[in-house]
XYZ file of N, CA, C and O in Angstrom:
440
model
N -11.766 -12.958 1.732
C -10.826 -13.233 0.721
C -10.181 -14.584 0.968
O -9.846 -14.874 2.098
N -10.001 -15.382 0.005
C -9.382 -16.702 0.056
C -7.987 -16.573 0.660
O -7.238 -15.586 0.377
N -7.556 -17.479 1.486
C -6.302 -17.437 2.174
C -5.110 -17.322 1.222
O -4.188 -16.520 1.383
N -5.110 -18.173 0.129
C -3.982 -18.137 -0.858
C -3.981 -16.792 -1.541
O -2.908 -16.241 -1.797
N -5.096 -16.254 -1.908
C -5.147 -14.953 -2.614
C -4.616 -13.863 -1.640
O -3.784 -13.034 -2.051
N -5.029 -13.917 -0.385
C -4.567 -12.924 0.625
C -3.049 -13.074 0.774
O -2.347 -12.051 0.759
N -2.496 -14.269 0.905
C -1.088 -14.442 1.048
C -0.298 -13.932 -0.147
O 0.718 -13.291 -0.033
N -0.783 -14.286 -1.359
C -0.129 -13.836 -2.610
C -0.183 -12.301 -2.662
O 0.805 -11.643 -3.045
N -1.291 -11.767 -2.396
C -1.488 -10.260 -2.490
C -0.630 -9.573 -1.447
O 0.052 -8.556 -1.697
N -0.496 -10.172 -0.244
C 0.287 -9.582 0.832
C 1.772 -9.587 0.380
O 2.460 -8.626 0.548
N 2.210 -10.691 -0.182
C 3.610 -10.797 -0.654
C 3.848 -9.796 -1.730
O 4.899 -9.158 -1.796
N 2.898 -9.641 -2.689
C 3.024 -8.683 -3.753
C 3.239 -7.299 -3.227
O 4.086 -6.546 -3.601
N 2.413 -6.873 -2.243
C 2.493 -5.507 -1.674
C 3.759 -5.364 -0.884
O 4.460 -4.300 -1.016
N 4.192 -6.352 -0.150
C 5.472 -6.230 0.576
C 6.620 -6.093 -0.419
O 7.530 -5.298 -0.212
N 6.601 -6.816 -1.507
C 7.647 -6.708 -2.510
C 7.628 -5.307 -3.174
O 8.686 -4.764 -3.444
N 6.452 -4.764 -3.381
C 6.384 -3.414 -3.974
C 6.913 -2.344 -2.997
O 7.550 -1.355 -3.411
N 6.609 -2.536 -1.702
C 7.195 -1.569 -0.743
C 8.704 -1.608 -0.765
O 9.345 -0.592 -0.720
N 9.272 -2.859 -0.903
C 10.686 -2.966 -0.963
C 11.256 -2.314 -2.228
O 12.272 -1.646 -2.203
N 10.549 -2.461 -3.360
C 10.945 -1.779 -4.567
C 10.902 -0.259 -4.370
O 11.788 0.482 -4.849
N 9.868 0.218 -3.771
C 9.744 1.671 -3.474
C 10.920 2.152 -2.664
O 11.466 3.249 -2.902
N 11.283 1.389 -1.647
C 12.441 1.789 -0.798
C 13.724 1.907 -1.647
O 14.510 2.844 -1.459
N 13.950 0.903 -2.579
C 15.074 0.983 -3.416
C 15.037 2.181 -4.342
O 16.051 2.891 -4.559
N 13.874 2.472 -4.908
C 13.717 3.648 -5.803
C 14.084 4.938 -5.038
O 14.758 5.752 -5.582
N 13.561 5.039 -3.850
C 13.826 6.215 -3.022
C 15.272 6.343 -2.704
O 15.859 7.442 -2.798
N 15.923 5.240 -2.364
C 17.331 5.224 -2.013
C 18.183 5.690 -3.259
O 19.274 6.289 -3.091
N 17.695 5.426 -4.462
C 18.358 5.786 -5.706
C 17.979 7.171 -6.155
O 18.365 7.593 -7.277
N 17.203 7.890 -5.406
C 16.813 9.260 -5.726
C 15.525 9.405 -6.477
O 15.173 10.483 -6.919
N 14.806 8.261 -6.686
C 13.539 8.292 -7.429
C 12.352 8.536 -6.528
O 12.467 8.702 -5.321
N 11.200 8.516 -7.105
C 9.925 8.666 -6.366
C 9.335 7.251 -6.210
O 9.678 6.332 -6.863
N 8.463 7.217 -5.209
C 7.837 5.898 -4.909
C 6.442 5.795 -5.548
O 5.761 6.809 -5.660
N 6.073 4.578 -5.864
C 4.763 4.340 -6.460
C 3.681 4.684 -5.379
O 2.661 5.236 -5.784
N 3.962 4.359 -4.159
C 2.950 4.602 -3.142
C 2.711 6.116 -2.976
O 1.539 6.529 -2.884
N 3.758 6.895 -2.950
C 3.565 8.346 -2.897
C 2.901 8.898 -4.099
O 2.065 9.797 -4.002
N 3.178 8.304 -5.267
C 2.500 8.758 -6.503
C 1.023 8.403 -6.430
O 0.187 9.225 -6.874
N 0.701 7.256 -5.894
C -0.709 6.867 -5.762
C -1.456 7.827 -4.816
O -2.601 8.205 -5.029
N -0.806 8.245 -3.789
C -1.370 9.197 -2.880
C -1.579 10.522 -3.599
O -2.647 11.158 -3.486
N -0.620 10.947 -4.403
C -0.680 12.167 -5.156
C -1.833 12.130 -6.169
O -2.466 13.215 -6.471
N -2.164 10.977 -6.682
C -3.237 10.867 -7.647
C -4.601 10.673 -6.965
O -5.599 10.563 -7.612
N -4.621 10.634 -5.618
C -5.863 10.505 -4.893
C -6.451 9.080 -4.797
O -7.587 8.938 -4.451
N -5.598 8.082 -5.006
C -6.121 6.707 -4.897
C -6.273 6.299 -3.429
O -7.115 5.473 -3.125
N -5.413 6.825 -2.597
C -5.531 6.573 -1.142
C -4.746 7.667 -0.449
O -4.097 8.456 -1.050
N -4.879 7.705 0.876
C -4.095 8.639 1.678
C -3.666 7.933 2.956
O -4.429 7.167 3.516
N -2.517 8.338 3.409
C -1.935 7.829 4.624
C -1.663 8.994 5.519
O -0.869 9.924 5.176
N -2.299 9.078 6.679
C -2.193 10.207 7.610
C -1.914 9.688 8.975
O -2.114 8.517 9.314
N -1.390 10.572 9.822
C -1.127 10.214 11.215
C -2.438 10.099 11.973
O -3.386 10.913 11.758
N -2.516 9.117 12.831
C -3.681 8.999 13.660
C -3.736 10.152 14.677
O -2.697 10.725 15.028
N -4.907 10.613 15.014
C -5.016 11.726 15.928
C -4.216 11.599 17.227
O -3.684 12.521 17.758
N -4.123 10.339 17.686
C -3.368 10.103 18.947
C -1.865 10.140 18.700
O -1.099 10.085 19.636
N -1.446 10.139 17.420
C -0.032 10.219 17.092
C 0.660 8.842 17.221
O 1.888 8.752 16.976
N -0.013 7.780 17.516
C 0.600 6.475 17.731
C 0.617 5.633 16.531
O 0.946 4.428 16.640
N 0.230 6.076 15.399
C 0.226 5.209 14.217
C -0.285 6.013 13.028
O -0.359 7.223 13.071
N -0.632 5.226 12.030
C -1.117 5.846 10.804
C -2.530 5.353 10.473
O -2.890 4.215 10.904
N -3.250 6.107 9.700
C -4.518 5.746 9.171
C -4.411 5.616 7.654
O -3.825 6.526 7.024
N -4.873 4.562 7.133
C -4.914 4.359 5.664
C -6.382 4.563 5.209
O -7.245 3.886 5.713
N -6.571 5.544 4.362
C -7.912 5.931 3.926
C -8.065 5.932 2.431
O -7.115 6.226 1.753
N -9.222 5.634 1.921
C -9.403 5.717 0.480
C -9.600 7.145 0.046
O -10.005 7.986 0.865
N -9.283 7.455 -1.189
C -9.564 8.719 -1.819
C -8.512 9.786 -1.488
O -7.493 9.554 -0.846
N -8.666 10.962 -2.063
C -7.689 12.059 -1.990
C -7.737 12.719 -0.587
O -8.704 12.593 0.162
N -6.693 13.535 -0.354
C -6.638 14.298 0.905
C -7.734 15.335 0.865
O -7.975 16.006 -0.155
N -8.413 15.494 1.983
C -9.493 16.481 2.107
C -9.251 17.529 3.107
O -10.020 18.390 3.400
N -8.022 17.529 3.698
C -7.663 18.531 4.702
C -6.186 18.767 4.603
O -5.513 18.333 3.679
N -5.610 19.516 5.502
C -4.224 19.868 5.402
C -3.349 18.999 6.307
O -2.455 19.511 6.983
N -3.495 17.690 6.271
C -2.540 16.804 6.979
C -1.205 16.906 6.317
O -1.115 16.945 5.081
N -0.174 16.987 7.116
C 1.179 16.945 6.561
C 1.489 15.572 6.056
O 1.075 14.591 6.656
N 2.181 15.482 4.939
C 2.531 14.179 4.386
C 3.417 13.382 5.368
O 4.240 13.937 6.060
N 3.195 12.105 5.418
C 3.992 11.205 6.233
C 5.184 10.776 5.416
O 5.048 10.349 4.272
N 6.415 10.965 5.930
C 7.604 10.524 5.183
C 7.506 9.082 4.787
O 7.052 8.234 5.544
N 8.019 8.767 3.564
C 7.886 7.390 3.067
C 8.498 6.350 3.973
O 7.869 5.343 4.210
N 9.678 6.624 4.524
C 10.375 5.649 5.354
C 9.443 5.253 6.611
O 9.361 4.096 6.964
N 8.801 6.245 7.138
C 7.904 5.962 8.285
C 6.728 5.195 7.851
O 6.305 4.227 8.489
N 6.104 5.564 6.725
C 4.932 4.873 6.191
C 5.324 3.404 5.908
O 4.582 2.491 6.302
N 6.416 3.255 5.232
C 6.802 1.843 4.749
C 7.022 0.954 5.986
O 6.568 -0.167 5.998
N 7.710 1.457 7.030
C 7.983 0.637 8.182
C 6.700 0.232 8.875
O 6.495 -0.938 9.239
N 5.776 1.187 9.092
C 4.554 0.855 9.737
C 3.619 0.004 8.902
O 2.991 -0.930 9.409
N 3.581 0.256 7.613
C 2.780 -0.610 6.695
C 3.291 -2.024 6.653
O 2.552 -3.005 6.707
N 4.630 -2.173 6.569
C 5.219 -3.519 6.548
C 4.881 -4.282 7.818
O 4.495 -5.417 7.780
N 5.045 -3.604 8.974
C 4.665 -4.249 10.241
C 3.211 -4.695 10.225
O 2.933 -5.826 10.651
N 2.330 -3.822 9.748
C 0.892 -4.172 9.692
C 0.664 -5.374 8.772
O -0.087 -6.312 9.069
N 1.307 -5.371 7.627
C 1.111 -6.455 6.684
C 1.681 -7.754 7.201
O 1.067 -8.840 7.063
N 2.814 -7.732 7.821
C 3.434 -8.935 8.382
C 2.676 -9.496 9.582
O 2.693 -10.673 9.846
N 1.969 -8.634 10.252
C 1.172 -9.030 11.435
C -0.185 -9.561 10.973
O -0.991 -10.019 11.843
N -0.472 -9.501 9.651
C -1.746 -10.079 9.216
C -2.811 -9.019 9.015
O -3.980 -9.144 9.485
N -2.460 -7.959 8.272
C -3.426 -6.873 8.058
C -4.760 -7.401 7.579
O -4.816 -8.440 6.867
N -5.802 -6.700 7.935
C -7.157 -7.161 7.494
C -7.321 -6.950 5.992
O -6.486 -6.289 5.320
N -8.330 -7.610 5.454
C -8.542 -7.588 4.013
C -8.692 -6.180 3.441
O -8.189 -5.892 2.388
N -9.407 -5.307 4.144
C -9.634 -3.967 3.676
C -8.320 -3.183 3.514
O -8.157 -2.498 2.525
N -7.418 -3.334 4.492
C -6.169 -2.643 4.453
C -5.327 -3.234 3.298
O -4.754 -2.461 2.470
N -5.301 -4.485 3.108
C -4.540 -5.163 2.082
C -5.132 -4.708 0.746
O -4.332 -4.381 -0.191
N -6.379 -4.746 0.562
C -6.976 -4.311 -0.676
C -6.662 -2.888 -1.082
O -6.349 -2.602 -2.194
N -6.762 -2.007 -0.113
C -6.515 -0.586 -0.403
C -5.060 -0.367 -0.766
O -4.740 0.373 -1.697
N -4.136 -0.980 -0.034
C -2.730 -0.853 -0.338
C -2.390 -1.386 -1.717
O -1.634 -0.794 -2.474
N -2.978 -2.510 -2.087
C -2.761 -3.143 -3.356
C -3.152 -2.271 -4.494
O -2.485 -2.289 -5.549
N -4.151 -1.430 -4.314
C -4.621 -0.555 -5.424
C -3.524 0.424 -5.847
O -3.510 0.888 -7.009
N -2.569 0.727 -4.958
C -1.464 1.636 -5.335
C -0.538 0.983 -6.332
O 0.133 1.699 -7.110
N -0.523 -0.309 -6.435
C 0.429 -1.074 -7.258
C -0.228 -1.864 -8.362
O 0.438 -2.654 -8.999
N -1.494 -1.608 -8.683
C -2.149 -2.427 -9.695
C -1.727 -2.270 -11.086
O -2.115 -2.993 -11.964
N -0.829 -1.313 -11.400
C -0.280 -1.202 -12.744
C 1.112 -1.835 -12.853
O 1.701 -1.854 -13.927
N 1.603 -2.479 -11.791
C 2.893 -3.141 -11.814
C 2.812 -4.350 -12.715
O 1.763 -5.048 -12.761
N 3.900 -4.722 -13.370
C 3.946 -5.882 -14.270
C 3.658 -7.232 -13.604
O 3.199 -8.098 -14.228
N 3.867 -7.303 -12.295
C 3.577 -8.556 -11.584
C 2.179 -8.679 -11.081
O 1.743 -9.662 -10.552
N 1.392 -7.616 -11.337
C -0.038 -7.613 -10.943
C -0.727 -8.774 -11.638
O -0.496 -9.018 -12.842
N -1.526 -9.514 -10.929
C -2.319 -10.516 -11.563
C -3.774 -10.119 -11.667
O -4.418 -9.808 -10.684
N -4.245 -10.113 -12.885
C -5.624 -9.628 -13.127
C -6.655 -10.359 -12.316
O -7.712 -9.827 -11.964
N -6.405 -11.602 -12.009
C -7.346 -12.360 -11.168
C -7.524 -11.756 -9.770
O -8.480 -12.027 -9.036
N -6.617 -10.891 -9.340
C -6.766 -10.219 -8.048
C -7.827 -9.130 -8.097
O -8.417 -8.768 -7.114
N -8.094 -8.559 -9.323
C -8.975 -7.441 -9.427
C -10.315 -7.684 -8.763
O -10.832 -6.871 -8.028
N -11.028 -8.812 -9.052
C -12.322 -9.026 -8.436
C -12.224 -9.067 -6.883
O -13.172 -8.683 -6.204
N -11.071 -9.427 -6.381
C -10.894 -9.434 -4.921
C -10.823 -8.010 -4.342
O -10.965 -7.800 -3.129
N -10.567 -7.002 -5.166
C -10.453 -5.662 -4.732
C -11.730 -4.865 -4.765
O -11.830 -3.770 -4.379
N -12.732 -5.492 -5.394
C -14.014 -4.782 -5.666
C -14.733 -4.352 -4.516
O -14.465 -4.205 -3.429
């Protein structure tokens, strides 16, 4: 993925995580949790318990949901540390209906 596209997409996802945190603080639901509920992606604890796994598709087992605050903190750290393209692409799919989404990003997610 082109460096500028990656940087713009990373900023977009970080901004959406911040919006989700505000929504949650105001008693609303988060777009990320809704995307998980629709089966677009899933975030589960790593078997070793030391982190999270971001996976495509719906839940296929009985993993307990990871609380949003924990997910957001770990995902933000990963994004700020330079998450790989696959992680960035998968996270971005949760927010592709947001008004700030740029359609030119879509081919980058393919």
